[in-house]
Structures are given as C-alpha cells and as structure tokens.
PDB file of C-alpha atoms and ligand atoms in Angstrom:
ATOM      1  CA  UNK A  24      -5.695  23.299  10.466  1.00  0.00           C
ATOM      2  CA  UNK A  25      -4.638  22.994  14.499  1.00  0.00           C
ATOM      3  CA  UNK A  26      -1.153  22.056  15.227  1.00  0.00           C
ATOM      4  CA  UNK A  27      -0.681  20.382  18.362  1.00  0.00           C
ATOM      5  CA  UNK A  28       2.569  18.611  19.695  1.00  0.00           C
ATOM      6  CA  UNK A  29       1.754  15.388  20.060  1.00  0.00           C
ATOM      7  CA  UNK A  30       3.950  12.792  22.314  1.00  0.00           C
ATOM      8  CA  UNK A  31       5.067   9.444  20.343  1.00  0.00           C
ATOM      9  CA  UNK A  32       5.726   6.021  22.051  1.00  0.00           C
ATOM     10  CA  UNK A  33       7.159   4.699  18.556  1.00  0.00           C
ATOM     11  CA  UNK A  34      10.450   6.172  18.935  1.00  0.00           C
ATOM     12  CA  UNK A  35      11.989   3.988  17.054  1.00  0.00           C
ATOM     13  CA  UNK A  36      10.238   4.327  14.061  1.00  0.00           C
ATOM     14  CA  UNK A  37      10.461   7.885  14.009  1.00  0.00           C
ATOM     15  CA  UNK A  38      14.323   7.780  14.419  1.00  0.00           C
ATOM     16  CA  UNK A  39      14.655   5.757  11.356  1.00  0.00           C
ATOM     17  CA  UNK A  40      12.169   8.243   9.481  1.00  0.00           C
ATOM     18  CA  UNK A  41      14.530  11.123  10.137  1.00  0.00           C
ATOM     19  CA  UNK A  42      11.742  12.620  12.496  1.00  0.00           C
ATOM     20  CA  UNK A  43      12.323  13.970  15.974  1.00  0.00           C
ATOM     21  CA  UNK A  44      11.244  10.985  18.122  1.00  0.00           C
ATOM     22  CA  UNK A  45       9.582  12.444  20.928  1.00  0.00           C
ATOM     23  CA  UNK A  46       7.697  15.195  19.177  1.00  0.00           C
ATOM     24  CA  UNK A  47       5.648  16.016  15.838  1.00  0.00           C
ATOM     25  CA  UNK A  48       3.241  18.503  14.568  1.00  0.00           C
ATOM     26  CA  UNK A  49       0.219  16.714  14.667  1.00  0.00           C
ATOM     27  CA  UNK A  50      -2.051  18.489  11.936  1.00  0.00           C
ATOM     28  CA  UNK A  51      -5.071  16.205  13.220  1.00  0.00           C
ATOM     29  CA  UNK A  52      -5.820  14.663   9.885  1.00  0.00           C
ATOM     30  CA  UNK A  53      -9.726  14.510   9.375  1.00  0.00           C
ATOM     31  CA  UNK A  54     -11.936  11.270   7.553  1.00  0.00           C
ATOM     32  CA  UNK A  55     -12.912  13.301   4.153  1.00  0.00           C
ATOM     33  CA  UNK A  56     -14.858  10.793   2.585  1.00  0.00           C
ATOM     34  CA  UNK A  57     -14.341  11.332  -1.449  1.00  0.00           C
ATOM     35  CA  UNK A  58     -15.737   8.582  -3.331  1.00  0.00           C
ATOM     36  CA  UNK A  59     -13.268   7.103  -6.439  1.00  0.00           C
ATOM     37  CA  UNK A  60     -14.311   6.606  -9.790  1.00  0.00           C
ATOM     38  CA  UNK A  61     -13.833   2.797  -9.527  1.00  0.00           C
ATOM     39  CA  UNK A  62     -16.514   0.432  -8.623  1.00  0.00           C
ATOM     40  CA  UNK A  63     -15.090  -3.009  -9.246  1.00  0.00           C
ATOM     41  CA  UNK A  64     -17.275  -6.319  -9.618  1.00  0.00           C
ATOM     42  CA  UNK A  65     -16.210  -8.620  -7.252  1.00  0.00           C
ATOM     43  CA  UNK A  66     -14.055 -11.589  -8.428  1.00  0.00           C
ATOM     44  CA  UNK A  67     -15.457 -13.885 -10.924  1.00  0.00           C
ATOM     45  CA  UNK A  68     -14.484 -17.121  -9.001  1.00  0.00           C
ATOM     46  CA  UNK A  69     -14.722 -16.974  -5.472  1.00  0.00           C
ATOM     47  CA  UNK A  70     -11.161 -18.333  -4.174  1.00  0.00           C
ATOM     48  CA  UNK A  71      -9.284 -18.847  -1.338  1.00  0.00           C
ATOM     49  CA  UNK A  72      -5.609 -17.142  -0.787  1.00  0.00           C
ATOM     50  CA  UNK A  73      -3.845 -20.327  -1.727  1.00  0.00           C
ATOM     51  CA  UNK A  74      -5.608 -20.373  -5.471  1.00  0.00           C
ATOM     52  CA  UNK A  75      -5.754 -17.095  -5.734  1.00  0.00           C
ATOM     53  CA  UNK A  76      -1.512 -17.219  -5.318  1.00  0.00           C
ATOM     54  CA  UNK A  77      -1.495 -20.370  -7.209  1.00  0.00           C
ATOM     55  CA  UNK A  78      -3.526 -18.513 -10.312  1.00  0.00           C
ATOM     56  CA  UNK A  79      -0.728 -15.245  -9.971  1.00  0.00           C
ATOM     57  CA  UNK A  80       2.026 -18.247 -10.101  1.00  0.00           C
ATOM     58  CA  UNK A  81       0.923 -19.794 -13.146  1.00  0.00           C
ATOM     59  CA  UNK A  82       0.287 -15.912 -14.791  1.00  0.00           C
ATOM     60  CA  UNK A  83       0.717 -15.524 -18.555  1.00  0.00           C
ATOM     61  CA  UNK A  84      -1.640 -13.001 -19.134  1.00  0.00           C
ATOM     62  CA  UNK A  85       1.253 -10.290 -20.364  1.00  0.00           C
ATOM     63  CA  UNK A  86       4.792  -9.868 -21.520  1.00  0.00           C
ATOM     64  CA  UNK A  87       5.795  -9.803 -17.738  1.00  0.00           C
ATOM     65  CA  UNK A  88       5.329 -13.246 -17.232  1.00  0.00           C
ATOM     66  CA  UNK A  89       8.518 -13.466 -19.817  1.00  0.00           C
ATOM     67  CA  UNK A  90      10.966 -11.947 -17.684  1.00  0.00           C
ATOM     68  CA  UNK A  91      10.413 -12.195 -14.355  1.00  0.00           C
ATOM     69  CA  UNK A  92      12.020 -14.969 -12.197  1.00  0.00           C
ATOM     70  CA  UNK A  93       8.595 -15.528 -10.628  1.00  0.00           C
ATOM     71  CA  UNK A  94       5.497 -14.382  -9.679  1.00  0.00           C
ATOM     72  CA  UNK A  95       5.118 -12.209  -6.622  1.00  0.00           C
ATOM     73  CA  UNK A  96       1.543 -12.872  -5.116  1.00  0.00           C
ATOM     74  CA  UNK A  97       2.055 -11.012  -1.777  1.00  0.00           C
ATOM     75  CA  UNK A  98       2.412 -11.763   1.768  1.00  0.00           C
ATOM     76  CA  UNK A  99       1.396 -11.592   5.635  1.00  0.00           C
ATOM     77  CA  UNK A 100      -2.124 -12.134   7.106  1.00  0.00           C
ATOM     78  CA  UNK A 101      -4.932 -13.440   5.436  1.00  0.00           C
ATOM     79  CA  UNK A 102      -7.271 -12.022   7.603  1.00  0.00           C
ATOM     80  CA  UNK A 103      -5.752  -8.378   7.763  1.00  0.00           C
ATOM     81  CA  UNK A 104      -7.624  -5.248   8.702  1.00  0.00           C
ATOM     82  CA  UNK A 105      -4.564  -3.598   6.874  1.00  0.00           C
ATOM     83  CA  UNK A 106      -3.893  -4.321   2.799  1.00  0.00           C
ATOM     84  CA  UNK A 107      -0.767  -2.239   1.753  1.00  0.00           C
ATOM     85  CA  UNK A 108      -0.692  -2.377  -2.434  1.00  0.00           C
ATOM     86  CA  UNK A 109       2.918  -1.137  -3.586  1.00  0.00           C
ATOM     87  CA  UNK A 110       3.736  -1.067  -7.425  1.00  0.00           C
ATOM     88  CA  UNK A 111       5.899  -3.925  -8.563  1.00  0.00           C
ATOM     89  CA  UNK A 112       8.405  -6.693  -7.423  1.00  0.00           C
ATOM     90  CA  UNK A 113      11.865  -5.666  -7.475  1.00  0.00           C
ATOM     91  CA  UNK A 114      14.985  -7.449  -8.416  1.00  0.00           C
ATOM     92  CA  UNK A 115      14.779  -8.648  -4.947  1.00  0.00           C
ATOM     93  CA  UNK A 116      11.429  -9.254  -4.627  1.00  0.00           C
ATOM     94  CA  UNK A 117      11.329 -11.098  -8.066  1.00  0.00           C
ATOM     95  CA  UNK A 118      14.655 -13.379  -6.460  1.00  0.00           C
ATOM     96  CA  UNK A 119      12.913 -13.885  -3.162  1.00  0.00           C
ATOM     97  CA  UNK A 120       8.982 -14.584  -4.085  1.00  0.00           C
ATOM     98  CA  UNK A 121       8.073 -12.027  -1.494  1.00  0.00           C
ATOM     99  CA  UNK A 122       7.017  -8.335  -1.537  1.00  0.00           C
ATOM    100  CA  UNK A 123       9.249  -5.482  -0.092  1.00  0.00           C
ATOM    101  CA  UNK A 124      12.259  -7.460   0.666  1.00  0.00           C
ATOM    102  CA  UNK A 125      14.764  -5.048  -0.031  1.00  0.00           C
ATOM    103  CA  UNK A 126      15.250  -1.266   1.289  1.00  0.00           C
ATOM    104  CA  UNK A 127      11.725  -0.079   1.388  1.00  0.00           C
ATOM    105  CA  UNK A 128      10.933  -3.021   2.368  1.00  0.00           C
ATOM    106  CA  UNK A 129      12.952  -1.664   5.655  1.00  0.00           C
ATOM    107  CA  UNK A 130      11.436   1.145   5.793  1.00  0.00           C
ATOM    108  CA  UNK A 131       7.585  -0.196   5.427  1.00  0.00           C
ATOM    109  CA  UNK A 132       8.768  -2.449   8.161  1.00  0.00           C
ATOM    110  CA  UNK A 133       9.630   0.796  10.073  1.00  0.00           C
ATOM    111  CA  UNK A 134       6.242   2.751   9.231  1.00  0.00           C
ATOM    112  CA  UNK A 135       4.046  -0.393  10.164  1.00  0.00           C
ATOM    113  CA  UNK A 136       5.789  -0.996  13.524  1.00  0.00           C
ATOM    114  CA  UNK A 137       4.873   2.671  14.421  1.00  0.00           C
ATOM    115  CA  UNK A 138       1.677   2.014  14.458  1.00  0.00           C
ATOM    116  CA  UNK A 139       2.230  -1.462  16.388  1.00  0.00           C
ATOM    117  CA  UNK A 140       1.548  -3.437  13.653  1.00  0.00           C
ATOM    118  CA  UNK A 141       4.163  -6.220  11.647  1.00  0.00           C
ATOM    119  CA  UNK A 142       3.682  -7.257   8.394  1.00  0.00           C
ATOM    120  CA  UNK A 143       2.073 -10.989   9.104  1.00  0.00           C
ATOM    121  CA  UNK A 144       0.273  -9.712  12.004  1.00  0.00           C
ATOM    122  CA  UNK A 145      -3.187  -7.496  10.776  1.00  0.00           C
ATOM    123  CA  UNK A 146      -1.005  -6.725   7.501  1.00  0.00           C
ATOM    124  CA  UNK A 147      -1.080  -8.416   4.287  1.00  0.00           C
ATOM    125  CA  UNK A 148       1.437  -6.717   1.443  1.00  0.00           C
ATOM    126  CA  UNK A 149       0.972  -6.860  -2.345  1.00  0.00           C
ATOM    127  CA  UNK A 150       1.292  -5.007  -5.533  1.00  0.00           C
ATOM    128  CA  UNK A 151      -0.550  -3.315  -8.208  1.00  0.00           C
ATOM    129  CA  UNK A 152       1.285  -5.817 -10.572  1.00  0.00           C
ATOM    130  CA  UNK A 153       2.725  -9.492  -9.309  1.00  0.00           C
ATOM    131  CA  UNK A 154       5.833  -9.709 -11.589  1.00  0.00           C
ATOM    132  CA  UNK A 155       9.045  -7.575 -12.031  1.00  0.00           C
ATOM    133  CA  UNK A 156       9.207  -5.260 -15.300  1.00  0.00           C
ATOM    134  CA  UNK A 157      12.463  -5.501 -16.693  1.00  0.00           C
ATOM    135  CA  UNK A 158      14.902  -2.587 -15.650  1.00  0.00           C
ATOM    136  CA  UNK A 159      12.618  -1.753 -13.144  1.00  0.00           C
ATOM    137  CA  UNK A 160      10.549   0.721 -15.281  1.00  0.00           C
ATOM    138  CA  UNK A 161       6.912   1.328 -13.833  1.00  0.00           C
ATOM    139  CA  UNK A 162       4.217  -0.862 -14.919  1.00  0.00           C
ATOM    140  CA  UNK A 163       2.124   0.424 -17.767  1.00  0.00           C
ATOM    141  CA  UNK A 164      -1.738   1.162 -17.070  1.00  0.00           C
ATOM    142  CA  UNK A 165      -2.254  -1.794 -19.121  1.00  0.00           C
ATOM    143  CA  UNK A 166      -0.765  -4.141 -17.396  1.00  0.00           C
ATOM    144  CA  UNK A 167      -2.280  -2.662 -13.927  1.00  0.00           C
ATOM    145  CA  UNK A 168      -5.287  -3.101 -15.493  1.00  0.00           C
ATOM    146  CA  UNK A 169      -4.815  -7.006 -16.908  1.00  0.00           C
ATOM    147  CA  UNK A 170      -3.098  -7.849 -12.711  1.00  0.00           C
ATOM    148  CA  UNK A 171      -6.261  -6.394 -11.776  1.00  0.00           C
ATOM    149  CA  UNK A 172      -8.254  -9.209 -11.304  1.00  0.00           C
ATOM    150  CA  UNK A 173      -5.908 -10.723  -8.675  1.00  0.00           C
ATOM    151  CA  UNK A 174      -5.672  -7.870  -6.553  1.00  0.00           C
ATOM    152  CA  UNK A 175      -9.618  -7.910  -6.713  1.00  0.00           C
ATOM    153  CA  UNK A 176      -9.476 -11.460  -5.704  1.00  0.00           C
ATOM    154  CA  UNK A 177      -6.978 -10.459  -2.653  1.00  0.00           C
ATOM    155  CA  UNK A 178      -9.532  -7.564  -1.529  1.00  0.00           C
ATOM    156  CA  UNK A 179     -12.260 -10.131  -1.974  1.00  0.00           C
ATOM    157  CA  UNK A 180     -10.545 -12.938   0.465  1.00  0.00           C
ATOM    158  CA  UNK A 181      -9.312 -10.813   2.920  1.00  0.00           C
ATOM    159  CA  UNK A 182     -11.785  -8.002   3.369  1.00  0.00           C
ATOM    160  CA  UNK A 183      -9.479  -5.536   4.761  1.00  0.00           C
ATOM    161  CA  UNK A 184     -10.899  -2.251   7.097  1.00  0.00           C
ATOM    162  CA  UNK A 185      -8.505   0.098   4.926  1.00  0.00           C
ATOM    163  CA  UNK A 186      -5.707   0.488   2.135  1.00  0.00           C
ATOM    164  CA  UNK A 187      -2.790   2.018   1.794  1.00  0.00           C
ATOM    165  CA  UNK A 188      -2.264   2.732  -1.385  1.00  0.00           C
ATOM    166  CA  UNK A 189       1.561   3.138  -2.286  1.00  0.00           C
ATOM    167  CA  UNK A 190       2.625   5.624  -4.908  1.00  0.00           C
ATOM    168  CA  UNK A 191       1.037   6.277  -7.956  1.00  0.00           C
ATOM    169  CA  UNK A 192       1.359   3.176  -9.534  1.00  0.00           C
ATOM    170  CA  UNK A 193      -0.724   1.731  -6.617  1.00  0.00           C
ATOM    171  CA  UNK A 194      -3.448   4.421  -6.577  1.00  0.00           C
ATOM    172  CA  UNK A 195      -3.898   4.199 -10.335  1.00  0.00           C
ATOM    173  CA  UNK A 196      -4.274  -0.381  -9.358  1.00  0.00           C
ATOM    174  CA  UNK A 197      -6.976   0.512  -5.777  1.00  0.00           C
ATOM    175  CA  UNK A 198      -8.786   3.719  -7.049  1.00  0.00           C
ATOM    176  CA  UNK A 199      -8.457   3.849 -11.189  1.00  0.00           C
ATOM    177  CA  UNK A 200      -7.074   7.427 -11.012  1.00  0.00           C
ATOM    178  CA  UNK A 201      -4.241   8.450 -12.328  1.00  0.00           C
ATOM    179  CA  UNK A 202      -3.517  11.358 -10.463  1.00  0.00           C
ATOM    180  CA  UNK A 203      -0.828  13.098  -8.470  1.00  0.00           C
ATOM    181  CA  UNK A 204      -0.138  11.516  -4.758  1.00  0.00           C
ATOM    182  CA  UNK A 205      -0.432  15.096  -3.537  1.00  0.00           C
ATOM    183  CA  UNK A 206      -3.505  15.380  -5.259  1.00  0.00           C
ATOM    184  CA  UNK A 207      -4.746  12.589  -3.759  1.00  0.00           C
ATOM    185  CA  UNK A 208      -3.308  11.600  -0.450  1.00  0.00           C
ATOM    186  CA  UNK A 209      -5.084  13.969   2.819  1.00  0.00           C
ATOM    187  CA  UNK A 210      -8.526  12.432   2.272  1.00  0.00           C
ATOM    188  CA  UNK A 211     -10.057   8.963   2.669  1.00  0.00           C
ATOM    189  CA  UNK A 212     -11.314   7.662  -0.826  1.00  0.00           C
ATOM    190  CA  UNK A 213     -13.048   4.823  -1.215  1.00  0.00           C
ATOM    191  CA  UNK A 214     -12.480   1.291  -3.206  1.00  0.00           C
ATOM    192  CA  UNK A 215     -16.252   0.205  -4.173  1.00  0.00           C
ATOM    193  CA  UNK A 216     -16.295  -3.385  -5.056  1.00  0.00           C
ATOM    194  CA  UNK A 217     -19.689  -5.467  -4.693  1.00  0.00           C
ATOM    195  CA  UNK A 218     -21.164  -4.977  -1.425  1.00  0.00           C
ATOM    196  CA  UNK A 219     -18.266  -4.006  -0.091  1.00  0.00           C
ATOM    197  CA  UNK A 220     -16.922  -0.032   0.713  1.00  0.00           C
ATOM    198  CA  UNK A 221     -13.191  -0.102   1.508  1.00  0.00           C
ATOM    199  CA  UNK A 222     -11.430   3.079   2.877  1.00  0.00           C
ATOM    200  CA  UNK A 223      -8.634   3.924   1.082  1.00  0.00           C
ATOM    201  CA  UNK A 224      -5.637   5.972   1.713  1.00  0.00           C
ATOM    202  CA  UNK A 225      -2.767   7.504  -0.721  1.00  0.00           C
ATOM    203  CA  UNK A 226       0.232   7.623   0.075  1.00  0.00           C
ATOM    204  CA  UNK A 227       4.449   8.189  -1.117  1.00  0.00           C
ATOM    205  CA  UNK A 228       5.897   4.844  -1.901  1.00  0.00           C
ATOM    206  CA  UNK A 229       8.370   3.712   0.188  1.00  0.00           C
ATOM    207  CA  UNK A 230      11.466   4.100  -2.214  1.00  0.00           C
ATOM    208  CA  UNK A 231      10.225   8.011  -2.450  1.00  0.00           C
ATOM    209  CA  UNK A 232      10.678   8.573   0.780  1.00  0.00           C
ATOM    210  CA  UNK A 233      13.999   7.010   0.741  1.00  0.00           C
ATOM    211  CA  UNK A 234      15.359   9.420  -1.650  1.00  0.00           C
ATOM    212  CA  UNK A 235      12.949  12.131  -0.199  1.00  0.00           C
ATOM    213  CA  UNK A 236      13.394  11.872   3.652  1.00  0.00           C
ATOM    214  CA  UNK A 237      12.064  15.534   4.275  1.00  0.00           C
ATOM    215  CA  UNK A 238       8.544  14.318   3.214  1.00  0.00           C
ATOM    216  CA  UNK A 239       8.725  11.445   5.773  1.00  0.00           C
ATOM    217  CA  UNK A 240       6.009  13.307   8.372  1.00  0.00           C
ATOM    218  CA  UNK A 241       3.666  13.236   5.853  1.00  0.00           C
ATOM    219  CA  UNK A 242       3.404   9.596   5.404  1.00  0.00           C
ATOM    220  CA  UNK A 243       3.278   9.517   8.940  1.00  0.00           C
ATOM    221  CA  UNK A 244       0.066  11.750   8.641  1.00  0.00           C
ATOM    222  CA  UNK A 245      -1.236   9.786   6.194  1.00  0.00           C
ATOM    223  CA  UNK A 246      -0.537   6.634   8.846  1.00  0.00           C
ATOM    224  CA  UNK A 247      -2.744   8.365  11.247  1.00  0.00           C
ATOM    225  CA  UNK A 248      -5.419   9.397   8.873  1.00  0.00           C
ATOM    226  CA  UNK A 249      -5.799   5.312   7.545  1.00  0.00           C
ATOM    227  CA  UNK A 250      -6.003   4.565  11.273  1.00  0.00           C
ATOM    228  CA  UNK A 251      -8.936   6.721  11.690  1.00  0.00           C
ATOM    229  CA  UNK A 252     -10.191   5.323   8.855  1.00  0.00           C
ATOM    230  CA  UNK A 253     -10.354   2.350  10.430  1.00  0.00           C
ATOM    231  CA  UNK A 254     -11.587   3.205  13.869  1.00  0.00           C
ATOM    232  CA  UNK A 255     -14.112   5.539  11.986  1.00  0.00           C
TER     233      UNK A 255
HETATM  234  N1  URA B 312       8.566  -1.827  -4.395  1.00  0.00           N
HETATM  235  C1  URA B 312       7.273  -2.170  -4.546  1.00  0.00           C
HETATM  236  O1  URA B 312       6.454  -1.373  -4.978  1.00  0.00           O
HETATM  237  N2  URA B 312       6.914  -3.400  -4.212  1.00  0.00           N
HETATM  238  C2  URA B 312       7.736  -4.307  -3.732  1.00  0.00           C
HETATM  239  O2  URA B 312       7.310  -5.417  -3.449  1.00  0.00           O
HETATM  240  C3  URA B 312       9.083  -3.920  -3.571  1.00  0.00           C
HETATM  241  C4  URA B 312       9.482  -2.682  -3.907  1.00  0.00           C
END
C-alpha cells in the first residue's frame, strides 16, 4: 500500500471530521471488484418515486408500521448517481418524514459536501428499513428483508452509478451479507439486480463515527474508493 500526502480543497469537511484539513495519508484505495451473494429481481411493478413513497406511506407489512409516527421513504434526487442506504429512521427522522435529520444527519451532510456533492443534488438518502423501531433497537433481518422490496423499487427508479452502504444494518439491506464493516468495506462489491450491476461500497454509519471520531479517515477512504467506483 503507497502512502502519499495528498492536498484537500474540502477543508471544511475535514475540520468537522476531526482530520487535519490540509493533509491526509492517501492509501490510494483500488476498484476490487468482489461480487455479493445477492442478485435481486427487479421490482415487480415498475413505479415511479412518487408511488413507490406513496406504497412505503401506506406500509403495513410488519409490526413497525405500529409504532412509528410515519413512514420514512427517503429523500434528495431522483436521478442520483449517488444512493446512500442508512439503517432506520430515528426519533427525529420518524417526527420529521425525512432521513438523517438529526446528528449524523450533520455529519453525512459534512462527508457528502467533501466530495462536492449535497444531499438533493446527485444524492438521494434512504434506509434499509422506512419506519422507526421502537427504542431505537436495530432492525431485525426480517424486517430488512420484508422493506426490501422498496429499496429495490428505489434502485430500480433511480439507477444510481454507486452505493454507499451505511453500517451493517445497511450492508446486510444492499448486499445480503451479514458481515463485519471491516470485513467488508476496502473493496467495491456489487448489487446485481436484473440487468443492472451497481457498485457498492461499505462503509461506518454515521452515528459510529460520531462516537468513534478516530476512524473518521477511513470513511473518508471509503469516499474516495465509491468515487472511483463511479468514474471506473
Ligand atoms: N440513522 C439512520 O440510519 N438513518 C436515518 O435516517 C437517521 C439516522
């Protein structure tokens, strides 16, 4: 692995990841393509994003439905080269209808304007589930798996170039692994579904990082290895 310093122009960004703005060990992150165990049909119904959030609305499909305030379909550009999948709504989410409203919310904001990019602009944001679980507790596998549908729907309508996959929760919803993030972040996977071969990169959810700020530059890494992806 080379190490070169590398010059930033997102200063910003870097300052509110705890990393020295104007430098960072660059460990030139390479495109491993490792194909996932998932190969998804594509959706049933072809929709567009406005049924597809009207269908997550109306959800009954499990025992989240019961105690959430509402439904959290997602948000930002329907056209987006970037699709970041998170876990769940929040208590703040779940109050405000939208995704990553509240702290890591702040910090996604943070990450995605590093790389020049703002949530409605070339970014749509969603989760591997649509409604709250009470106390906050992490989704179970089945209910991933029942929410699934929708977030095939999403990938379906908007096509997206790559996705970030946020936390375990939200590798287990894009790839159908449940696995470590540091197992599988450092390599492009890929999201099989129909024709289509979507990139996808692991990475530490947002609220991690929060209460793990030393592991900050490797989200950052995993930033630059997505935007390969991409350009790749
Ligand atoms: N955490 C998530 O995973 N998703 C949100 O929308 C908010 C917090």
């Amino acid at each position: 692995m080379t190490s070169v310093r590398r010059e930033l122009t997102q200063g910003q960004w870097l300052e509110a990841l705890g990393v020295d703005p104007f430098w960072i060990v660059d460990e030139q992150p390479t495109v491993k393509p490792v194909e996932s165990g998932v190969s998804t049909p594509v959706a049933d119904i072809q929709q567009d994003g406005a049924s597809v959030d009207a269908a997550i609305k109306s959800c009954k499909q499990c025992g989240l439905a019961r105690h959430r305030k509402q439904a959290v379909p997602g948000s930002g550009d329907q056209k987006a080269e970037w699709l970041l999948v998170g876990e769940a709504p929040g208590v703040d989410e779940d109050r405000a209808g939208l995704p990553f409203v509240g702290q890591s919310g702040q910090l996604l904001d943070a990450m995605l304007a590093a790389l020049d990019l703002k949530r409605d602009q070339g970014v749509y944001l969603t989760n591997a589930v649509k409604c709250h679980p009470e106390e906050n507790r992490t989704p179970t596998t089945d209910e991933m798996d029942l929410c699934n549908g929708y977030l095939n729907q999403q990938i379906d309508q908007i096509q997206p170039k790559v996705i970030l996959a946020l936390g375990r929760s939200a590798a287990y919803a894009v790839l159908g692994q449940e696995a470590s993030i540091q197992s599988l972040r450092g390599a492009v996977r890929y999201r099989t579904q129909g024709e289509i071969r979507i990139p996808v990169v692991v990475t530490y959810h947002p609220a991690y990082l929060l209460r793990e700020p030393a592991e900050k530059w490797k989200a950052w890494q995993d930033l630059l290895l997505a935007r390969k992806a991409i350009d790749a």
